[in-house]
Coordinates of C-alpha atoms and ligand atoms in Angstrom, one line a residue:
M385 CA -56.0 9.8 7.0
A386 CA -59.1 10.6 8.9
S387 CA -57.3 12.0 11.8
I388 CA -55.1 14.3 9.7
R389 CA -58.1 15.9 7.8
R390 CA -59.5 16.1 11.6
T391 CA -56.5 18.2 12.4
L392 CA -56.1 20.4 9.5
S393 CA -59.9 21.3 9.1
P394 CA -60.4 23.8 12.0
Y395 CA -57.3 26.2 10.2
Q396 CA -59.0 25.8 6.8
D397 CA -62.3 26.5 8.1
R398 CA -61.0 29.9 10.4
S399 CA -59.5 30.9 7.2
H400 CA -63.0 30.6 5.0
H401 CA -64.6 32.4 8.0
N402 CA -62.3 35.5 7.9
G403 CA -62.0 36.3 4.4
G404 CA -64.4 33.5 2.8
V405 CA -67.0 34.5 -0.3
N406 CA -69.7 33.2 1.4
S407 CA -69.2 35.3 4.6
P408 CA -71.8 37.8 5.2
S409 CA -70.1 39.9 7.9
H410 CA -67.4 40.3 5.8
K411 CA -69.3 41.6 2.7
H412 CA -67.6 45.0 2.4
N413 CA -64.1 44.3 3.4
S414 CA -60.9 44.0 0.4
T415 CA -60.9 40.3 0.3
T416 CA -64.5 40.2 -0.4
R417 CA -64.1 42.7 -3.2
F418 CA -61.2 40.8 -4.8
A419 CA -63.6 37.6 -4.4
E420 CA -66.3 39.7 -6.1
K421 CA -64.2 40.8 -9.2
H422 CA -63.5 36.9 -9.8
I423 CA -67.1 35.3 -9.8
P424 CA -67.2 32.8 -12.0
P425 CA -69.9 32.1 -15.0
R426 CA -73.2 30.6 -13.6
K427 CA -72.7 27.3 -14.8
G428 CA -69.2 26.5 -13.4
Y429 CA -70.5 28.4 -10.6
R430 CA -72.9 25.4 -10.0
T431 CA -70.4 23.0 -10.3
W432 CA -68.2 24.5 -8.3
R433 CA -70.7 24.7 -5.6
R434 CA -71.8 21.1 -5.7
S435 CA -68.2 19.5 -5.4
C436 CA -68.0 22.0 -2.4
M437 CA -70.8 20.2 -0.9
L438 CA -69.4 17.1 -1.8
F439 CA -66.3 17.6 -0.5
F440 CA -67.9 19.0 2.9
L441 CA -70.1 16.1 3.1
L442 CA -67.1 14.1 2.6
G443 CA -65.1 15.6 5.5
F444 CA -68.2 15.4 7.7
L445 CA -68.6 11.8 7.1
L446 CA -64.9 10.8 8.3
G447 CA -64.8 13.5 10.7
L448 CA -67.7 11.2 12.5
L449 CA -65.6 8.1 12.1
A450 CA -62.5 9.7 13.3
P451 CA -63.0 8.4 17.2
F452 CA -62.8 5.2 15.8
V453 CA -60.2 5.0 14.1
E454 CA -57.1 2.8 15.6
F455 CA -54.3 5.3 17.0
E456 CA -52.1 2.9 15.1
D457 CA -53.5 4.1 11.5
V458 CA -52.3 7.5 12.8
R459 CA -48.9 6.6 13.7
R460 CA -48.5 4.7 10.1
S461 CA -49.5 7.9 8.1
R462 CA -46.7 10.1 9.9
D463 CA -44.4 9.8 7.3
F464 CA -46.3 11.5 4.5
S465 CA -48.0 14.2 7.1
F466 CA -46.6 16.6 10.3
E467 CA -45.3 15.5 13.1
V468 CA -47.7 13.2 15.2
P469 CA -46.7 12.6 18.9
T470 CA -46.5 8.9 19.5
L471 CA -47.6 7.0 22.2
E472 CA -44.3 7.0 23.9
D473 CA -44.2 10.6 23.5
I474 CA -47.4 11.3 24.9
V475 CA -46.9 9.0 28.1
V476 CA -45.2 11.2 31.1
D477 CA -41.6 10.7 31.0
K478 CA -40.6 7.2 32.3
S479 CA -37.8 8.7 34.6
V480 CA -40.8 11.3 36.4
K481 CA -43.5 8.6 36.6
E482 CA -40.8 6.2 38.4
E483 CA -39.9 8.8 41.3
R484 CA -43.6 9.7 41.9
F485 CA -44.4 6.0 42.4
D486 CA -40.6 6.1 44.6
Y487 CA -41.8 8.6 46.7
V488 CA -41.2 8.5 50.5
A489 CA -43.0 10.4 52.9
R490 CA -40.2 11.2 55.5
K491 CA -40.6 13.0 58.7
Q492 CA -39.1 16.7 58.9
L493 CA -35.9 17.3 60.6
I494 CA -35.7 20.5 62.8
V495 CA -32.3 21.1 63.4
V496 CA -31.2 23.8 66.3
T497 CA -28.1 25.5 66.6
P498 CA -26.7 28.3 68.7
T499 CA -23.6 30.3 67.1
Y500 CA -21.5 33.2 67.9
N501 CA -18.7 35.0 65.7
R502 CA -15.3 33.9 66.5
P503 CA -12.4 32.3 64.9
L504 CA -13.5 29.1 63.8
Q505 CA -16.9 29.7 63.2
A506 CA -17.2 29.8 59.3
F507 CA -15.1 26.2 59.6
Y508 CA -17.8 24.9 61.9
L509 CA -21.0 26.4 60.4
N510 CA -19.6 25.1 56.9
R511 CA -18.5 21.4 58.2
L512 CA -22.2 21.2 59.5
A513 CA -23.6 22.7 56.6
Q514 CA -21.7 19.9 54.5
V515 CA -23.4 17.1 56.3
L516 CA -26.6 18.7 56.7
R517 CA -27.5 19.3 52.8
L518 CA -26.4 15.7 52.3
V519 CA -29.4 14.7 54.4
P520 CA -32.9 13.9 52.3
P521 CA -35.3 16.8 52.9
P522 CA -37.4 17.8 54.5
L523 CA -35.2 19.2 57.0
V524 CA -35.1 22.8 58.0
W525 CA -32.0 24.2 60.0
I526 CA -32.7 26.7 62.9
V527 CA -29.8 29.2 63.2
V528 CA -29.9 31.2 66.2
E529 CA -27.6 34.3 67.4
M530 CA -27.5 36.5 70.3
N531 CA -28.6 40.2 70.2
S532 CA -28.5 40.6 66.2
A533 CA -28.1 38.3 62.9
S534 CA -24.5 38.9 62.1
T535 CA -23.6 39.2 58.2
E536 CA -20.8 36.5 58.8
T537 CA -23.6 34.1 59.6
A538 CA -26.2 35.4 57.3
D539 CA -23.4 34.9 54.1
I540 CA -22.5 31.5 55.3
L541 CA -26.2 29.9 55.7
R542 CA -27.3 32.1 52.0
G543 CA -25.0 29.9 49.8
M544 CA -25.6 26.6 51.5
G545 CA -28.6 25.1 49.9
I546 CA -30.5 24.0 53.0
M547 CA -33.8 25.4 54.1
Y548 CA -32.6 27.5 57.0
R549 CA -34.5 30.2 59.4
H550 CA -31.9 32.8 60.7
L551 CA -33.0 33.7 64.5
V552 CA -32.0 36.3 66.9
C553 CA -32.3 36.0 70.6
T554 CA -32.9 39.3 72.1
N555 CA -33.3 38.3 75.5
N556 CA -31.5 41.4 77.1
L557 CA -30.4 39.7 80.6
T558 CA -26.9 41.2 82.0
D559 CA -26.4 37.7 83.9
I560 CA -26.3 34.7 81.3
K561 CA -24.4 32.1 82.2
D562 CA -25.1 30.0 79.2
R563 CA -25.8 31.8 76.1
G564 CA -26.6 28.6 74.3
V565 CA -29.9 28.3 76.6
H566 CA -31.3 31.4 75.6
Q567 CA -30.3 31.0 71.9
R568 CA -32.1 27.1 71.8
N569 CA -35.1 28.3 73.8
T570 CA -35.7 31.4 71.1
A571 CA -35.5 28.3 68.7
L572 CA -38.2 25.9 70.9
D573 CA -40.3 29.5 71.0
H574 CA -40.0 29.4 66.9
I575 CA -41.0 25.8 66.9
Q576 CA -44.0 26.1 69.5
H577 CA -45.7 29.5 67.9
H578 CA -45.5 28.2 64.2
K579 CA -46.5 24.5 65.4
L580 CA -43.3 23.1 63.4
D581 CA -43.9 19.2 63.0
G582 CA -40.8 17.3 63.2
I583 CA -38.0 15.7 65.2
V584 CA -36.1 18.5 67.1
Y585 CA -32.5 18.1 67.4
F586 CA -29.7 20.3 69.3
A587 CA -26.7 20.5 66.9
D588 CA -24.2 23.1 68.5
D589 CA -22.2 24.2 65.7
D590 CA -18.5 22.6 67.0
N591 CA -19.7 18.9 67.4
V592 CA -18.9 16.3 64.4
Y593 CA -21.8 14.4 63.0
S594 CA -22.3 11.9 60.7
L595 CA -25.0 11.5 58.3
Q596 CA -26.0 8.3 59.7
L597 CA -27.4 10.6 62.6
F598 CA -29.7 12.3 60.8
E599 CA -31.0 9.2 58.8
T600 CA -31.5 7.6 62.2
I601 CA -33.2 10.5 64.4
R602 CA -36.1 10.4 61.6
Q603 CA -37.2 7.4 63.1
I604 CA -37.7 8.4 66.8
S605 CA -41.5 8.4 67.5
R606 CA -41.4 10.3 71.1
F607 CA -37.8 11.0 72.5
G608 CA -34.8 9.1 71.4
T609 CA -30.9 8.8 72.5
W610 CA -27.8 7.5 72.0
P611 CA -24.1 7.4 73.5
V612 CA -21.7 10.3 72.4
A613 CA -18.1 10.4 72.2
M614 CA -16.5 12.9 74.1
L615 CA -13.2 14.2 74.9
A616 CA -12.6 14.0 78.3
Q617 CA -11.6 17.2 80.2
S618 CA -8.0 16.5 80.4
K619 CA -8.3 15.8 76.9
N620 CA -6.1 13.3 77.0
K621 CA -9.0 10.4 76.8
A622 CA -12.1 10.0 74.8
T623 CA -15.0 8.7 76.7
L624 CA -18.8 7.7 76.1
E625 CA -21.9 9.8 77.8
G626 CA -25.3 8.0 77.2
P627 CA -27.7 5.4 77.6
V628 CA -26.6 1.6 77.9
C629 CA -29.0 0.0 76.0
N630 CA -30.6 -3.2 75.2
G631 CA -32.4 -3.3 71.9
S632 CA -34.4 -0.3 71.9
Q633 CA -34.8 -0.1 75.7
V634 CA -32.9 2.0 78.0
I635 CA -31.1 0.0 80.6
G636 CA -28.3 2.3 82.3
W637 CA -26.1 5.3 81.7
H638 CA -22.7 5.7 80.7
T639 CA -21.2 8.7 83.2
N640 CA -18.1 10.2 83.8
E641 CA -17.3 12.8 85.6
K642 CA -18.2 12.8 89.6
S643 CA -19.5 16.2 89.9
K644 CA -22.3 15.1 87.6
R645 CA -23.4 11.7 89.0
L646 CA -26.6 13.5 90.7
R647 CA -28.0 13.8 87.3
R648 CA -30.9 11.8 86.9
F649 CA -30.4 11.4 83.0
H650 CA -26.9 11.1 81.7
V651 CA -27.2 12.7 78.2
D652 CA -25.4 15.0 76.6
M653 CA -26.8 18.1 74.7
S654 CA -26.3 16.0 71.3
G655 CA -27.0 13.1 72.4
F656 CA -31.1 13.1 72.1
A657 CA -33.7 14.0 69.9
F658 CA -37.5 14.7 70.2
N659 CA -41.0 15.0 68.8
S660 CA -41.5 18.8 68.3
T661 CA -45.4 18.2 68.9
I662 CA -44.5 17.9 72.5
L663 CA -43.8 21.6 72.9
W664 CA -47.2 22.5 71.2
D665 CA -49.5 19.5 71.8
P666 CA -48.7 17.9 75.2
K667 CA -52.2 16.1 75.4
R668 CA -51.0 14.1 72.3
W669 CA -48.2 12.5 74.9
K670 CA -50.5 12.3 77.8
K671 CA -48.3 14.9 79.7
P672 CA -49.9 15.8 82.9
T673 CA -49.3 19.5 82.4
S674 CA -49.1 22.0 79.5
A675 CA -46.2 24.0 81.1
L676 CA -43.9 25.6 78.8
I677 CA -40.6 23.0 78.2
R678 CA -37.6 25.5 77.9
Q679 CA -34.0 24.9 78.7
L680 CA -33.0 26.5 82.0
D681 CA -30.1 28.8 82.6
T682 CA -30.5 29.0 86.6
I683 CA -29.1 25.6 87.1
K684 CA -25.4 24.6 87.4
E685 CA -23.3 23.7 84.2
G686 CA -23.8 20.4 83.2
F687 CA -27.3 19.8 84.3
Q688 CA -28.9 22.0 81.3
E689 CA -29.7 18.4 79.8
T690 CA -31.4 16.6 82.1
T691 CA -33.6 19.3 83.7
F692 CA -35.2 20.1 79.8
I693 CA -35.2 15.8 79.1
E694 CA -37.2 15.6 82.6
Q695 CA -39.7 18.0 80.9
L696 CA -40.1 15.7 78.0
V697 CA -40.2 12.2 79.5
E698 CA -41.2 10.4 82.9
D699 CA -38.7 7.9 82.8
E700 CA -36.4 5.6 80.6
S701 CA -39.6 3.4 79.7
Q702 CA -40.6 6.6 77.3
M703 CA -37.3 6.7 75.8
E704 CA -36.0 5.1 72.3
A705 CA -32.3 3.9 72.4
T706 CA -31.2 4.7 69.0
P707 CA -29.8 2.8 66.9
L708 CA -31.1 -0.4 68.2
G709 CA -28.4 -1.7 71.0
C710 CA -26.5 1.8 71.2
S711 CA -24.3 -0.2 68.6
K712 CA -22.8 2.9 66.7
I713 CA -21.3 6.1 67.7
M714 CA -23.0 8.8 65.7
N715 CA -21.3 12.0 66.9
W716 CA -18.5 13.2 68.5
H717 CA -18.7 16.5 70.9
L718 CA -14.7 17.8 71.4
H719 CA -13.8 20.9 73.1
L720 CA -11.2 22.0 70.7
E721 CA -12.0 25.7 70.7
A722 CA -9.1 28.0 69.5
H723 CA -9.2 30.8 71.9
E724 CA -5.8 32.5 71.3
L725 CA -7.3 33.5 67.8
G726 CA -8.8 36.7 66.5
F727 CA -11.7 36.8 64.0
P728 CA -10.2 37.4 60.6
K729 CA -11.2 40.7 59.4
G730 CA -10.9 39.9 55.7
W731 CA -9.1 38.5 52.7
L732 CA -5.5 38.9 52.0
L733 CA -6.0 38.2 48.5
Q734 CA -4.0 41.2 46.6
K735 CA -0.7 40.4 49.0
N736 CA -1.2 36.4 48.2
L737 CA -1.8 37.2 44.2
D738 CA 1.3 39.6 44.2
A739 CA 3.3 36.0 45.7
V740 CA 2.2 34.1 42.2
L741 CA 2.8 36.9 39.8
P742 CA 6.1 36.7 37.7
I743 CA 9.0 38.5 38.1
K744 CA 9.5 41.1 35.6
Ligands
LIG2205 C1 -21.0 23.2 77.2 C2 -21.7 21.9 77.9 O1 -21.2 20.5 77.4 C3 -23.1 21.8 76.9 O2 -24.1 21.0 77.6 C4 -24.0 22.7 76.8 O3 -25.3 23.0 76.5 C5 -23.4 24.0 76.2 O4 -22.2 24.3 77.1 C6 -23.9 25.6 76.1 O5 -23.0 26.3 76.8 O6 -24.8 25.7 75.6 P1 -19.7 23.3 75.0 O7 -19.2 22.7 74.2 O8 -18.5 23.5 75.9 O9 -20.9 22.5 75.7 O10 -20.3 24.6 74.3 P2 -19.6 25.4 73.6 O11 -19.5 24.7 72.3 O12 -18.9 26.4 73.8 O13 -21.1 26.2 72.8 C7 -22.4 25.3 72.4 C8 -23.3 26.2 71.7 O14 -23.5 27.0 72.1 C9 -22.5 26.1 70.5 O15 -23.0 25.9 69.0 C10 -21.8 27.4 70.3 O16 -21.6 28.3 69.4 C11 -23.0 28.2 71.1 N1 -22.3 29.3 72.3 C12 -21.8 29.4 73.0 C13 -23.2 30.7 71.4 O17 -23.7 30.8 70.4 N2 -22.7 31.9 72.1 C14 -21.9 32.0 73.2 O18 -21.6 32.9 73.6 C15 -21.3 30.3 73.5
LIG2206 MN1 -18.9 22.9 72.0

């Protein structure tokens, strides 16, 4: 009862002050004039004043006692009063509470994808995006195009529900051997400039990736590598390229093509990931120089990966075999480009709809 009175009383008091008999500030307003016309006879007026005082004192005392009244009392009284929130209502929603305790601090993933308009681009980007959107956040997808941001790419990215950055490589070079290299370097400039903190992974748009790959690379500390399944140039057999592992140690390399035997590290572009802080905080990794770490377009094909990795680590002892024992194939690098197809100019919706219209 005490609490009910306490809750209601401010409302009553307010109306009293706004137009009450004893309010000096409202002597001349219409409500006061109405009250004056109905002043009771003097004796009755005193009795009425006494009862007012009595009720006021009673209310005051109950108000003082209210804080010591058990919450249970309020709950019991809810049947004959207004809706009083129960303890269950007041406590934060249980699911929200559980989620908060379930919070896991995850390393950010920085996925870098060079891309360009071609027949299967929409198919490639959609396929990659469907995997990326299943990866638990935080993940940022840096998609880089040459010269200008195409509407085709922008349209695909916009509807994906993935945090992304659509960048443009403006290296206006005439003699570019490998466009992908320059586009990846634009992403590296961006990561370094904004000091993005996370695990950097170069994911070409046309490769096939498992969800497990993105879960696994979160565990990388400095530099992680794993074997990638590839289609041999003849396209009639699949081979492995990447580390031979003993637990988390890299003890050798799977290599296929004779022309690439001279590489220091036999890793595919999609077969390694590294901590972004190496780019902008080399001292933390005890790197002897703070020279820019970038991909090189000057070396012969097939050597981009090794020359880049040589800037990140000194030798195999600084590498982490991922996952333990390199026991799983987590992505596939296939060369299935459809060269003979033209880029679709639009949809033949009208024509297709005609085909299913009933014949009159
Ligand atoms: C080959 C090599 O195996 C890689 O080591 C090398 O990094 C890559 O070329 C490269 O060019 O960067 P490959 O699968 O033959 O890989 O290359 P593509 O799939 O044709 O291109 C790789 C990535 O660069 C793709 O994401 C592709 O969309 C992009 N790219 C390629 C462009 O953005 N613009 C281009 O003109 C060509
Ligand atoms: Mn490819």
